[in-house]
Amino acid sequence: MTSQALSRIAAAILIVASGFCVSRIAYAQNTASASRSFVIRNARVFDGQQIVNATEVWVENGAIKAVGSDVKAASDVTTINATGDTLLPGFIDSHTHAYGDGLKEALIFGVTTELDMFTDPHYAARVKKAQAEGQDLNLADLRSAGYLATVPGGHGTEYGMPVPTITSPSEAQAWVDARIAEGSDYIKIIDDDAHAYGGHRPTLTKETMKAIIDAAHRRGKLAVVHIGDQPGAKDAINAGADGLAHLFADSEPTVDFAALAEKHHVFIIPTLTVLESVSGIPSGEPLTADARFEPYLTVEDIGNLRRSFTTLSTHPSEIYAEHTVRELLATHVPVLAGTDSPNPGTSHGASLHRELELLVRSGMTPQGALAAATSVPAKTFHLDDRGRVAVGERADLLLVKGNPTLDITATRDIVAVWKAGVQDDRDSYRAEVAKQKAEAANLKTAAAPTGSESGLISNFESGKPDANFGAGWSVSTDSIAGGKSTGTMNVVTGGANGSQHALDVSGNIDSGLPFAWAGVMFSPGPQPFARANLSSKKSLTFWAKGDGKTYRTMMFTESGGRIPSQQRFTPGPEWKQFSFPLSAFNGTDGHDIQAILFVGGPEPGSFDFEIDDVQLQ
Ligand SMILES: [Zn+2]
């Protein structure tokens, strides 16, 4: 989505500082001993399209062997009594970004396949190789676009990962062929100038977009286009896109939109969940309060689900997208459930259930919404072995209490999840999450860092960039995310309030990254990025003077999700005091602060400011 420069700053800093990519939830499922054969009896069976006249499903060796009402399974096969429960195909989330623990989390919530729409192709290749060898059965199955097609500086380049960009139609076939060689299952294209969110960003020309779509079709690959507004959606459809990733939230659909989509045989992945979040509504917040989900959500998941896109200058309205879905229902346009996890307001797996709820709110029947997460994406993306409960299919299955064709939120009452006939070990996962939460709760009563009592972090009077507590000050720049911005810190003479010294922070912001930054970082814990309990403090206060440009102070907290929260300040030629309540940083109570930054950027150019008497009060 439009996300969040900041998320990538977070990821980049965290990768360097604390091993972000290391799984936080350590359970490893032992699948070797699983029999992958069982028979489910007395179930209500949703076959991917409807409730069918069958109550029994026999799985043998990870595949569905029989579906009926009097299945004669072998006598030694385990029987699961599912009275009152509904058996469904495992869900397919048609828009995610897979990395970290995402695929593991997805499976916990019944999403057995993720269609990734942009990730590191090396990561995707590793996962797919393991899948092909029958490993990693505790992860959702992955299909991936790999890199996306975008221009230099366009959407998709802001995450710090170098992306092979494209600027002209003549490059299209070579670009597409390179993706296919890397293993892309389909081609993802960006057509979004960020206009709908009050921004400006370069994007592909219509000619180049069409050339990439044509190049994908020449190789038999689907071309899925990320759109940002209604004119862009129409351009993509007219250029021959197979599908739209996202619906538009900038305007009501014009009277001809649904007919245009139908005439061109496109499918649409509305991603209402992330559009809600783009609209400023924390889409995932209700999920964090749901007792059926909360025990399986990590501290970071909960932090992220409670966020929305707070940094956008314009918030479009997700309701427009719901109205468009409603109009599409009168056509034959396939609508697919997708979430765009893990963008702010979402998390893998859990958010798919929110998407189903929003699709129903848009006018879909619960049955139709369930099909949008099972048989419809399977057919659309040619996943011939899944998405249905039928003989010969992979046993990717979800068993839930109650009847989700009557109440769509019944999908949240998960009894069991199977991938290729192996039951996911949700109990062990739940226990690990409980342990993580207990540790996080302990942190609230942990001792404050020694030396933090007065609240003064630094007055720089020693003539060095010392701090009274924590791991001290360091220079932080976007070079860790592939940027070219530079920064230095120097203690200089002449501090605030007539004191001897202050910290000068200066450097140059390079235009290479849209989320460029450079400046200084203070780590309050014993090591860089270790959490520190500073909940006895209520505000961050500092003096600053500078060149009149606007700067940012950013704070990382563990419970704030994966994104730093920031406040702007504009220091002038005279020393001035700035003060921000801690709660201004994404509502933190200060119990798990990992880092506080003072930085220039993202606007390019030189920067120079001084800070002094930095304190938490
Ligand atoms: Zn996305």
Coordinates of C-alpha atoms and ligand atoms in Angstrom, one line a residue:
M1 CA 0.0 0.0 0.0
T2 CA 1.2 3.5 0.4
S3 CA 3.0 2.4 3.4
Q4 CA 5.0 3.7 5.4
A5 CA 8.3 4.8 4.8
L6 CA 8.5 4.6 8.6
S7 CA 7.8 0.9 8.7
R8 CA 10.9 0.4 6.6
I9 CA 13.0 2.7 8.8
A10 CA 11.8 0.5 11.6
A11 CA 12.6 -2.7 9.9
A12 CA 16.0 -1.5 8.7
I13 CA 16.9 -0.2 12.2
L14 CA 15.6 -3.3 13.8
I15 CA 17.3 -5.7 11.5
V16 CA 20.6 -4.1 12.2
A17 CA 20.1 -3.5 15.9
S18 CA 18.2 -6.5 17.2
G19 CA 17.8 -9.3 14.7
F20 CA 14.2 -8.4 13.7
C21 CA 14.1 -11.3 11.3
V22 CA 14.6 -13.8 14.0
S23 CA 11.3 -15.4 14.9
R24 CA 9.9 -14.1 18.2
I25 CA 7.6 -17.1 18.7
A26 CA 9.9 -20.1 19.0
Y27 CA 7.6 -23.0 18.7
A28 CA 8.6 -25.5 16.0
Q29 CA 6.1 -28.0 14.9
N30 CA 7.1 -31.6 14.7
T31 CA 5.3 -32.8 11.6
A32 CA 7.3 -36.0 11.0
S33 CA 5.1 -38.1 13.3
A34 CA 1.8 -36.7 12.0
S35 CA -0.2 -39.3 10.3
R36 CA -2.0 -36.9 7.8
S37 CA -4.9 -39.3 7.7
F38 CA -8.2 -38.9 9.6
V39 CA -11.9 -38.7 9.1
I40 CA -14.2 -35.9 10.2
R41 CA -17.8 -36.8 10.9
N42 CA -21.0 -34.9 11.7
A43 CA -19.7 -31.7 10.2
R44 CA -21.5 -29.0 8.2
V45 CA -19.4 -28.9 5.0
F46 CA -18.8 -25.7 3.1
D47 CA -17.2 -26.9 -0.2
G48 CA -15.8 -23.5 -1.3
Q49 CA -19.1 -22.4 -2.8
Q50 CA -21.9 -23.6 -0.5
I51 CA -23.0 -25.9 2.3
V52 CA -23.3 -29.3 0.7
N53 CA -25.3 -32.3 1.5
A54 CA -22.4 -34.2 3.1
T55 CA -21.2 -34.5 6.7
E56 CA -18.1 -36.6 6.4
V57 CA -14.7 -36.0 4.9
W58 CA -11.9 -38.6 4.8
V59 CA -8.3 -37.4 4.5
E60 CA -5.6 -39.8 3.6
N61 CA -1.9 -38.9 3.3
G62 CA -2.7 -35.2 3.2
A63 CA -5.3 -35.3 0.4
I64 CA -9.1 -35.6 0.5
K65 CA -10.1 -39.1 -0.3
A66 CA -13.8 -39.0 0.2
V67 CA -16.6 -36.6 0.9
G68 CA -20.1 -37.9 1.7
S69 CA -22.6 -38.9 4.3
D70 CA -21.6 -42.5 4.9
V71 CA -17.8 -42.6 4.2
K72 CA -16.3 -46.0 4.8
A73 CA -12.9 -45.0 6.1
A74 CA -10.3 -47.6 7.2
S75 CA -11.0 -48.7 10.7
D76 CA -7.7 -47.6 12.1
V77 CA -8.1 -44.0 11.0
T78 CA -8.6 -41.3 13.7
T79 CA -12.2 -40.0 13.8
I80 CA -12.9 -36.4 14.6
N81 CA -16.4 -35.7 15.8
A82 CA -17.3 -32.2 14.5
T83 CA -20.9 -31.9 15.7
G84 CA -22.0 -28.3 15.5
D85 CA -18.9 -27.3 13.6
T86 CA -18.4 -26.2 10.0
L87 CA -15.5 -27.6 7.8
L88 CA -14.2 -25.2 5.2
P89 CA -11.3 -25.1 2.7
G90 CA -8.3 -23.4 4.3
F91 CA -8.5 -19.6 3.5
I92 CA -6.5 -17.9 0.8
D93 CA -5.4 -14.3 1.4
S94 CA -5.0 -12.8 -2.0
H95 CA -2.9 -9.8 -1.0
T96 CA -0.1 -10.0 1.6
H97 CA 3.6 -9.2 2.0
A98 CA 5.3 -12.3 3.3
Y99 CA 8.4 -12.1 5.5
G100 CA 9.4 -12.6 9.1
D101 CA 6.8 -14.7 11.0
G102 CA 3.9 -13.8 8.6
L103 CA 3.3 -17.2 7.1
K104 CA 3.4 -18.9 10.5
E105 CA 0.8 -16.4 11.9
A106 CA -1.4 -16.8 8.8
L107 CA -1.7 -20.5 9.3
I108 CA -2.6 -20.1 13.0
F109 CA -5.7 -18.2 11.9
G110 CA -6.7 -20.6 9.2
V111 CA -5.1 -19.0 6.2
T112 CA -3.4 -21.9 4.5
T113 CA -2.2 -20.0 1.4
E114 CA -0.9 -16.5 1.0
L115 CA -0.6 -14.8 -2.4
D116 CA 2.2 -12.4 -1.7
M117 CA 2.2 -9.2 -3.7
F118 CA 5.8 -8.0 -3.2
T119 CA 8.6 -9.4 -1.1
D120 CA 12.2 -10.3 -1.4
P121 CA 12.4 -13.0 -4.1
H122 CA 15.3 -14.7 -2.3
Y123 CA 13.0 -15.1 0.7
A124 CA 10.2 -16.4 -1.5
A125 CA 12.5 -18.9 -3.2
R126 CA 13.7 -20.3 0.1
V127 CA 10.2 -20.8 1.4
K128 CA 9.0 -22.3 -1.9
K129 CA 11.9 -24.7 -2.0
A130 CA 11.2 -25.9 1.5
Q131 CA 7.5 -26.3 0.6
A132 CA 8.4 -28.4 -2.5
E133 CA 10.4 -30.7 -0.2
G134 CA 7.4 -31.1 2.1
Q135 CA 8.9 -29.0 4.9
D136 CA 7.6 -25.9 6.7
L137 CA 4.2 -27.4 7.2
N138 CA 3.6 -24.9 10.0
L139 CA 3.7 -22.0 7.5
A140 CA 1.0 -21.0 5.1
D141 CA 1.8 -22.0 1.5
L142 CA 3.3 -19.2 -0.4
R143 CA 2.8 -17.9 -3.9
S144 CA 4.7 -14.7 -4.7
A145 CA 5.0 -11.8 -7.1
G146 CA 8.6 -11.2 -6.0
Y147 CA 9.7 -7.7 -6.9
L148 CA 7.0 -5.3 -8.2
A149 CA 7.2 -3.2 -11.3
T150 CA 7.7 0.5 -10.4
V151 CA 9.7 3.5 -11.5
P152 CA 12.7 4.9 -9.6
G153 CA 11.3 6.6 -6.5
G154 CA 7.9 5.1 -7.1
H155 CA 5.7 3.2 -4.6
G156 CA 7.6 0.0 -3.6
T157 CA 11.0 1.7 -3.5
E158 CA 10.4 3.2 -0.1
Y159 CA 11.0 0.1 2.0
G160 CA 14.8 0.1 1.8
M161 CA 15.0 -3.0 -0.3
P162 CA 16.7 -2.3 -3.6
V163 CA 14.0 -2.9 -6.3
P164 CA 14.8 -3.3 -10.1
T165 CA 12.9 -0.4 -11.5
I166 CA 11.6 0.1 -15.0
T167 CA 11.1 3.3 -17.0
S168 CA 10.2 2.5 -20.6
P169 CA 8.0 0.0 -22.6
S170 CA 11.1 -1.3 -24.3
E171 CA 12.4 -2.7 -21.0
A172 CA 9.2 -4.6 -20.2
Q173 CA 9.9 -8.0 -21.6
A174 CA 13.4 -8.2 -20.1
W175 CA 12.0 -7.0 -16.8
V176 CA 9.2 -9.6 -16.7
D177 CA 11.5 -12.4 -17.9
A178 CA 13.9 -11.5 -15.0
R179 CA 11.1 -11.9 -12.5
I180 CA 10.0 -15.2 -14.0
A181 CA 13.6 -16.4 -13.7
E182 CA 13.6 -15.4 -10.0
G183 CA 10.4 -17.5 -9.5
S184 CA 7.6 -14.9 -9.6
D185 CA 4.2 -16.7 -9.9
Y186 CA 2.5 -13.6 -11.3
I187 CA 3.5 -10.0 -12.1
K188 CA 2.6 -7.1 -9.7
I189 CA 2.6 -3.6 -11.2
I190 CA 2.3 -0.3 -9.4
D191 CA 0.1 2.5 -10.9
D192 CA -0.2 5.0 -8.1
D193 CA 1.1 8.6 -7.9
A194 CA 0.0 8.8 -4.2
H195 CA -2.4 11.6 -5.2
A196 CA -5.3 9.9 -3.3
Y197 CA -3.4 10.3 0.0
G198 CA -2.2 13.9 -0.6
G199 CA 1.2 12.9 -1.8
H200 CA 3.3 13.0 -5.0
R201 CA 5.2 10.1 -6.3
P202 CA 6.4 9.2 -9.7
T203 CA 4.7 6.2 -11.3
L204 CA 4.7 4.2 -14.5
T205 CA 3.3 5.7 -17.7
K206 CA 0.3 4.1 -19.1
E207 CA 2.4 2.9 -22.1
T208 CA 4.9 1.2 -19.8
M209 CA 2.2 -0.4 -17.7
K210 CA 0.6 -1.8 -20.8
A211 CA 3.9 -3.1 -22.1
I212 CA 4.5 -4.9 -18.8
I213 CA 1.0 -6.4 -18.8
D214 CA 1.5 -7.6 -22.4
A215 CA 4.9 -9.0 -21.6
A216 CA 3.4 -11.0 -18.7
H217 CA 0.7 -12.3 -20.9
R218 CA 3.3 -13.4 -23.5
R219 CA 4.7 -15.7 -20.8
G220 CA 1.3 -16.9 -19.6
K221 CA 1.5 -14.9 -16.3
L222 CA -1.3 -12.9 -14.6
A223 CA -0.7 -9.2 -14.3
V224 CA -2.1 -7.6 -11.1
V225 CA -2.0 -3.9 -10.9
H226 CA -1.9 -1.9 -7.6
I227 CA -4.1 1.2 -8.1
G228 CA -4.5 4.3 -5.9
D229 CA -7.5 6.0 -7.3
Q230 CA -10.5 5.6 -9.7
P231 CA -8.8 7.0 -12.8
G232 CA -5.9 4.7 -12.2
A233 CA -8.2 1.7 -11.8
K234 CA -9.8 2.5 -15.2
D235 CA -6.4 3.0 -16.8
A236 CA -5.2 -0.4 -15.5
I237 CA -8.4 -2.2 -16.7
N238 CA -8.1 -0.5 -20.1
A239 CA -4.4 -1.5 -20.3
G240 CA -5.5 -5.2 -20.0
A241 CA -4.7 -5.9 -16.3
D242 CA -6.0 -9.3 -15.2
G243 CA -6.7 -8.0 -11.7
L244 CA -6.7 -5.0 -9.5
A245 CA -4.9 -5.1 -6.2
H246 CA -6.9 -2.7 -4.0
L247 CA -10.1 -0.8 -4.8
F248 CA -10.0 3.0 -4.9
A249 CA -11.1 5.0 -1.9
D250 CA -10.9 8.4 -3.4
S251 CA -14.4 8.7 -4.9
E252 CA -17.8 7.0 -5.4
P253 CA -17.7 4.6 -8.4
T254 CA -18.9 6.2 -11.5
V255 CA -22.0 4.5 -13.1
D256 CA -19.8 2.8 -15.7
F257 CA -17.1 1.3 -13.4
A258 CA -18.6 -2.1 -12.7
A259 CA -19.6 -2.6 -16.3
L260 CA -16.1 -1.7 -17.5
A261 CA -14.6 -4.2 -15.1
E262 CA -17.0 -6.9 -16.2
K263 CA -16.4 -6.1 -19.9
H264 CA -12.6 -6.5 -19.5
H265 CA -13.0 -9.7 -17.3
V266 CA -10.8 -8.4 -14.5
F267 CA -10.9 -9.8 -11.0
I268 CA -10.7 -7.4 -8.0
I269 CA -9.0 -7.8 -4.6
P270 CA -10.6 -4.8 -2.8
T271 CA -8.4 -5.1 0.4
L272 CA -11.1 -3.2 2.5
T273 CA -9.1 -3.9 5.6
V274 CA -6.1 -1.8 4.6
L275 CA -8.3 0.8 3.0
E276 CA -10.0 1.2 6.3
S277 CA -6.7 1.7 7.9
V278 CA -5.7 4.2 5.1
S279 CA -8.9 6.0 6.0
G280 CA -7.6 6.6 9.5
I281 CA -9.6 3.7 11.1
P282 CA -7.5 1.1 13.0
S283 CA -9.1 -1.8 11.1
G284 CA -7.7 -4.5 13.3
E285 CA -8.6 -3.0 16.7
P286 CA -11.8 -5.1 17.1
L287 CA -9.8 -8.2 16.5
T288 CA -7.5 -7.5 19.5
A289 CA -10.5 -7.3 21.8
D290 CA -11.9 -10.7 20.5
A291 CA -11.4 -13.4 23.1
R292 CA -11.2 -16.0 20.2
F293 CA -8.2 -14.2 18.7
E294 CA -6.4 -12.3 21.5
P295 CA -4.5 -15.4 22.9
Y296 CA -3.0 -16.0 19.5
L297 CA -1.9 -12.4 18.8
T298 CA 1.7 -11.4 19.7
V299 CA 2.5 -8.1 21.4
E300 CA 3.7 -6.8 18.1
D301 CA 0.6 -8.0 16.2
I302 CA -1.7 -6.2 18.7
G303 CA 0.4 -3.0 18.4
N304 CA 0.1 -3.1 14.6
L305 CA -3.6 -4.0 14.5
R306 CA -4.4 -1.0 16.7
R307 CA -2.6 1.4 14.3
S308 CA -3.8 3.2 11.2
F309 CA -2.0 5.3 8.6
T310 CA -1.6 8.4 10.7
T311 CA 1.1 10.0 8.6
L312 CA -0.9 10.5 5.4
S313 CA -1.8 14.1 4.6
T314 CA -5.2 13.1 3.2
H315 CA -7.4 10.3 4.3
P316 CA -9.6 8.8 1.6
S317 CA -12.8 6.9 2.5
E318 CA -13.0 3.1 2.6
I319 CA -16.8 3.5 2.3
Y320 CA -16.3 4.3 -1.4
A321 CA -14.7 0.9 -1.9
E322 CA -17.6 -0.8 -0.1
H323 CA -20.0 0.9 -2.5
T324 CA -17.9 -0.3 -5.4
V325 CA -18.0 -3.9 -4.1
R326 CA -21.7 -3.6 -3.8
E327 CA -22.0 -2.6 -7.5
L328 CA -19.6 -5.4 -8.6
L329 CA -21.9 -7.9 -7.0
A330 CA -24.4 -7.3 -9.8
T331 CA -21.8 -8.4 -12.3
H332 CA -19.7 -11.5 -12.9
V333 CA -16.5 -9.7 -11.7
P334 CA -14.7 -12.1 -9.3
V335 CA -14.0 -10.4 -5.9
L336 CA -11.2 -11.9 -3.9
A337 CA -10.5 -11.5 -0.2
G338 CA -7.1 -9.9 0.5
T339 CA -5.7 -7.9 3.4
D340 CA -2.4 -6.3 2.5
S341 CA -1.0 -7.6 5.8
P342 CA 1.2 -6.6 7.6
N343 CA 0.5 -2.9 6.8
P344 CA -0.6 -0.7 9.8
G345 CA -4.0 -1.9 11.1
T346 CA -3.5 -5.5 9.9
S347 CA -1.7 -8.7 10.7
H348 CA -1.3 -12.0 8.9
G349 CA -4.2 -14.4 9.2
A350 CA -6.3 -12.5 11.7
S351 CA -7.1 -9.6 9.3
L352 CA -8.5 -12.0 6.7
H353 CA -11.4 -12.5 9.1
R354 CA -11.9 -8.8 9.3
E355 CA -11.9 -8.6 5.5
L356 CA -14.6 -11.2 5.3
E357 CA -16.7 -9.2 7.7
L358 CA -16.2 -6.0 5.6
L359 CA -17.1 -7.9 2.4
V360 CA -20.4 -8.9 4.1
R361 CA -20.9 -5.3 5.2
S362 CA -20.4 -4.3 1.5
G363 CA -23.4 -6.5 0.6
M364 CA -21.9 -9.9 -0.1
T365 CA -23.6 -12.9 1.4
P366 CA -21.5 -14.7 4.0
Q367 CA -21.3 -17.6 1.5
G368 CA -20.0 -15.3 -1.2
A369 CA -17.4 -13.9 1.2
L370 CA -16.3 -17.4 2.1
A371 CA -16.0 -18.2 -1.6
A372 CA -13.9 -15.0 -2.0
A373 CA -11.4 -16.5 0.4
T374 CA -11.4 -20.1 -1.0
S375 CA -12.7 -21.3 -4.4
V376 CA -12.6 -17.9 -6.2
P377 CA -8.9 -17.1 -5.6
A378 CA -8.0 -20.8 -6.3
K379 CA -9.8 -20.6 -9.6
T380 CA -8.5 -17.1 -10.5
F381 CA -4.8 -17.9 -9.7
H382 CA -5.0 -21.4 -11.1
L383 CA -4.4 -23.1 -7.8
D384 CA -6.0 -26.3 -8.9
D385 CA -5.3 -28.4 -5.8
R386 CA -7.0 -26.2 -3.2
G387 CA -9.8 -23.9 -2.3
R388 CA -12.5 -26.6 -2.3
V389 CA -13.5 -29.5 -0.1
A390 CA -13.6 -32.1 -2.8
V391 CA -12.0 -35.5 -3.6
G392 CA -8.4 -35.2 -4.7
E393 CA -7.8 -31.8 -3.2
R394 CA -5.0 -31.0 -0.8
A395 CA -6.3 -31.3 2.8
D396 CA -5.9 -27.6 3.5
L397 CA -8.8 -27.4 5.9
L398 CA -10.4 -25.2 8.6
L399 CA -12.8 -26.3 11.2
V400 CA -14.8 -23.7 13.1
K401 CA -17.6 -23.7 15.6
G402 CA -21.0 -22.6 14.5
N403 CA -22.1 -21.7 11.0
P404 CA -20.2 -18.9 9.2
T405 CA -22.7 -18.9 6.3
L406 CA -25.2 -17.5 8.8
D407 CA -22.8 -15.3 10.9
I408 CA -19.5 -14.5 9.1
T409 CA -17.7 -13.8 12.4
A410 CA -18.1 -17.5 13.3
T411 CA -14.9 -18.1 11.2
R412 CA -13.0 -16.7 14.3
D413 CA -14.0 -19.6 16.5
I414 CA -11.3 -21.9 15.2
V415 CA -11.3 -25.5 16.2
A416 CA -8.5 -26.8 14.0
V417 CA -6.4 -25.9 11.0
W418 CA -4.8 -28.5 8.7
K419 CA -2.3 -27.9 6.0
A420 CA -1.8 -30.8 3.6
G421 CA -3.4 -33.0 6.3
V422 CA -1.1 -31.9 9.1
Q423 CA -2.9 -30.3 12.0
D424 CA -1.3 -26.9 13.0
D425 CA -0.1 -26.9 16.6
R426 CA -2.1 -23.9 17.7
D427 CA -1.9 -24.9 21.4
S428 CA 1.9 -24.7 21.5
Y429 CA 1.7 -21.4 19.6
R430 CA -0.8 -20.0 22.1
A431 CA 1.5 -21.1 25.0
E432 CA 4.4 -19.3 23.4
V433 CA 2.4 -16.1 22.9
A434 CA 1.2 -16.3 26.5
K435 CA 4.9 -16.5 27.6
Q436 CA 5.8 -13.5 25.5
K437 CA 2.9 -11.5 26.9
A438 CA 3.9 -12.4 30.5
E439 CA 7.4 -11.2 29.8
A440 CA 6.0 -8.0 28.3
A441 CA 3.8 -7.5 31.4
N442 CA 6.9 -8.1 33.7
L443 CA 8.5 -5.3 31.8
K444 CA 5.9 -2.9 33.1
T445 CA 7.1 -3.5 36.6
A446 CA 10.8 -3.7 35.7
A447 CA 13.2 -1.3 37.4
A448 CA 13.9 1.9 35.5
P449 CA 17.5 2.1 34.1
T450 CA 20.0 3.1 36.7
G451 CA 20.8 6.7 36.3
S452 CA 17.5 7.6 34.9
E453 CA 16.0 8.8 38.2
S454 CA 16.4 12.5 37.5
G455 CA 15.2 12.1 34.0
L456 CA 18.1 13.9 32.5
I457 CA 19.5 12.0 29.5
S458 CA 22.2 14.4 28.5
N459 CA 23.3 18.0 29.0
F460 CA 26.6 17.3 27.1
E461 CA 28.5 19.4 29.8
S462 CA 31.3 16.7 29.9
G463 CA 32.2 17.8 26.4
K464 CA 31.4 14.4 25.1
P465 CA 28.2 12.8 23.8
D466 CA 27.6 11.0 27.1
A467 CA 24.3 10.0 28.6
N468 CA 23.3 9.5 32.2
F469 CA 21.9 6.0 31.4
G470 CA 21.4 3.5 28.7
A471 CA 23.6 2.6 25.8
G472 CA 24.1 6.2 24.8
W473 CA 24.1 8.2 21.6
S474 CA 25.0 7.0 18.1
V475 CA 24.6 8.3 14.6
S476 CA 21.7 6.8 12.6
T477 CA 21.4 7.1 8.9
D478 CA 19.5 5.5 6.1
S479 CA 22.7 3.9 4.9
I480 CA 21.5 0.8 6.7
A481 CA 18.6 0.7 4.3
G482 CA 20.7 1.4 1.2
G483 CA 20.4 5.2 1.3
K484 CA 23.2 7.7 0.9
S485 CA 22.3 10.3 3.6
T486 CA 25.1 11.2 5.9
G487 CA 25.2 12.5 9.5
T488 CA 27.6 13.4 12.2
M489 CA 27.3 14.4 15.8
N490 CA 29.7 16.7 17.7
V491 CA 29.6 18.3 21.1
V492 CA 30.1 22.0 20.5
T493 CA 30.5 25.0 22.8
G494 CA 27.6 27.2 23.7
G495 CA 24.6 25.3 25.1
A496 CA 21.1 26.2 26.1
N497 CA 20.5 28.4 29.2
G498 CA 24.1 29.7 29.2
S499 CA 25.6 26.2 29.6
Q500 CA 28.9 25.2 28.1
H501 CA 28.0 22.5 25.6
A502 CA 25.4 21.2 23.3
L503 CA 25.2 18.4 20.7
D504 CA 25.4 19.5 17.1
V505 CA 23.7 17.2 14.6
S506 CA 24.4 17.8 10.9
G507 CA 24.7 16.1 7.6
N508 CA 23.1 15.8 4.3
I509 CA 19.8 14.1 3.3
D510 CA 20.2 12.3 -0.1
S511 CA 17.2 12.3 -2.4
G512 CA 17.7 8.6 -3.2
L513 CA 15.1 7.3 -0.8
P514 CA 11.7 8.8 -0.2
F515 CA 12.0 8.0 3.5
A516 CA 15.5 9.3 3.9
W517 CA 16.8 10.1 7.3
A518 CA 20.0 11.0 9.2
G519 CA 20.7 12.1 12.7
V520 CA 21.3 10.7 16.2
M521 CA 19.7 7.9 18.2
F522 CA 19.6 7.5 22.0
S523 CA 19.1 4.0 23.3
P524 CA 17.8 4.0 26.9
G525 CA 18.3 0.3 27.5
P526 CA 21.5 -1.6 28.3
Q527 CA 22.2 -2.3 24.6
P528 CA 21.1 -0.5 21.5
F529 CA 17.4 -1.2 21.0
A530 CA 16.9 -3.0 24.3
R531 CA 13.7 -2.0 26.0
A532 CA 13.8 0.3 29.0
N533 CA 10.9 0.9 31.5
L534 CA 10.6 4.7 31.7
S535 CA 6.9 4.7 32.6
S536 CA 7.5 6.9 35.6
K537 CA 8.2 9.7 33.0
K538 CA 5.5 11.6 31.2
S539 CA 7.2 13.7 28.6
L540 CA 10.2 14.1 26.4
T541 CA 11.7 17.6 26.7
F542 CA 14.7 19.1 25.0
W543 CA 16.1 22.4 23.9
A544 CA 17.0 23.0 20.3
K545 CA 18.3 25.6 17.8
G546 CA 18.9 25.2 14.1
D547 CA 18.7 26.4 10.6
G548 CA 14.9 26.9 10.5
K549 CA 14.1 23.6 8.8
T550 CA 11.7 21.1 10.3
Y551 CA 13.1 18.1 12.0
R552 CA 11.7 15.0 13.6
T553 CA 12.0 13.2 16.9
M554 CA 11.0 9.6 16.7
M555 CA 10.4 7.0 19.3
F556 CA 10.4 3.2 19.1
T557 CA 8.4 1.2 21.6
E558 CA 8.0 -2.6 21.4
S559 CA 4.2 -2.4 22.0
G560 CA 3.9 0.3 19.3
G561 CA 4.1 -2.3 16.6
R562 CA 6.8 -2.3 14.0
I563 CA 6.8 1.4 13.2
P564 CA 8.3 4.4 15.0
S565 CA 6.0 7.2 16.1
Q566 CA 7.2 10.7 15.3
Q567 CA 6.7 14.4 16.2
R568 CA 8.0 17.4 14.2
F569 CA 9.9 20.4 15.6
T570 CA 11.3 23.5 13.9
P571 CA 14.2 25.0 15.8
G572 CA 15.3 28.6 14.9
P573 CA 18.4 30.7 15.5
E574 CA 17.6 31.1 19.3
W575 CA 17.5 28.2 21.8
K576 CA 14.0 27.1 22.3
Q577 CA 12.4 24.4 24.5
F578 CA 10.3 21.6 23.0
S579 CA 8.2 19.2 24.9
F580 CA 6.1 16.3 23.8
P581 CA 4.0 14.1 26.1
L582 CA 5.1 10.4 25.8
S583 CA 1.5 9.6 24.9
A584 CA 1.9 11.7 21.7
F585 CA 4.1 8.9 20.5
N586 CA 1.4 6.4 19.6
G587 CA -0.1 6.5 23.0
T588 CA 2.9 4.9 24.8
D589 CA 3.1 4.8 28.6
G590 CA 6.9 4.6 28.3
H591 CA 7.3 1.1 29.7
D592 CA 9.1 -0.4 26.7
I593 CA 11.0 2.4 25.0
Q594 CA 13.7 1.1 22.6
A595 CA 15.1 4.2 21.1
I596 CA 14.6 8.0 20.7
L597 CA 15.9 9.7 17.5
F598 CA 16.5 13.3 16.4
V599 CA 16.8 13.3 12.7
G600 CA 16.7 15.4 9.5
G601 CA 14.8 14.3 6.3
P602 CA 13.0 13.1 4.4
E603 CA 13.3 16.3 2.4
P604 CA 16.7 16.3 0.7
G605 CA 19.4 18.7 1.4
S606 CA 21.8 19.7 4.1
F607 CA 20.7 20.0 7.7
D608 CA 22.1 21.3 10.9
F609 CA 20.6 21.6 14.4
E610 CA 21.7 21.5 18.0
I611 CA 20.0 19.8 20.9
D612 CA 20.7 20.2 24.7
D613 CA 19.3 19.3 28.1
V614 CA 17.5 16.3 26.7
Q615 CA 15.3 14.8 29.4
L616 CA 12.3 12.6 30.2
Q617 CA 10.2 14.3 32.8
Ligands
ZN1 ZN 0.4 -4.4 -0.7

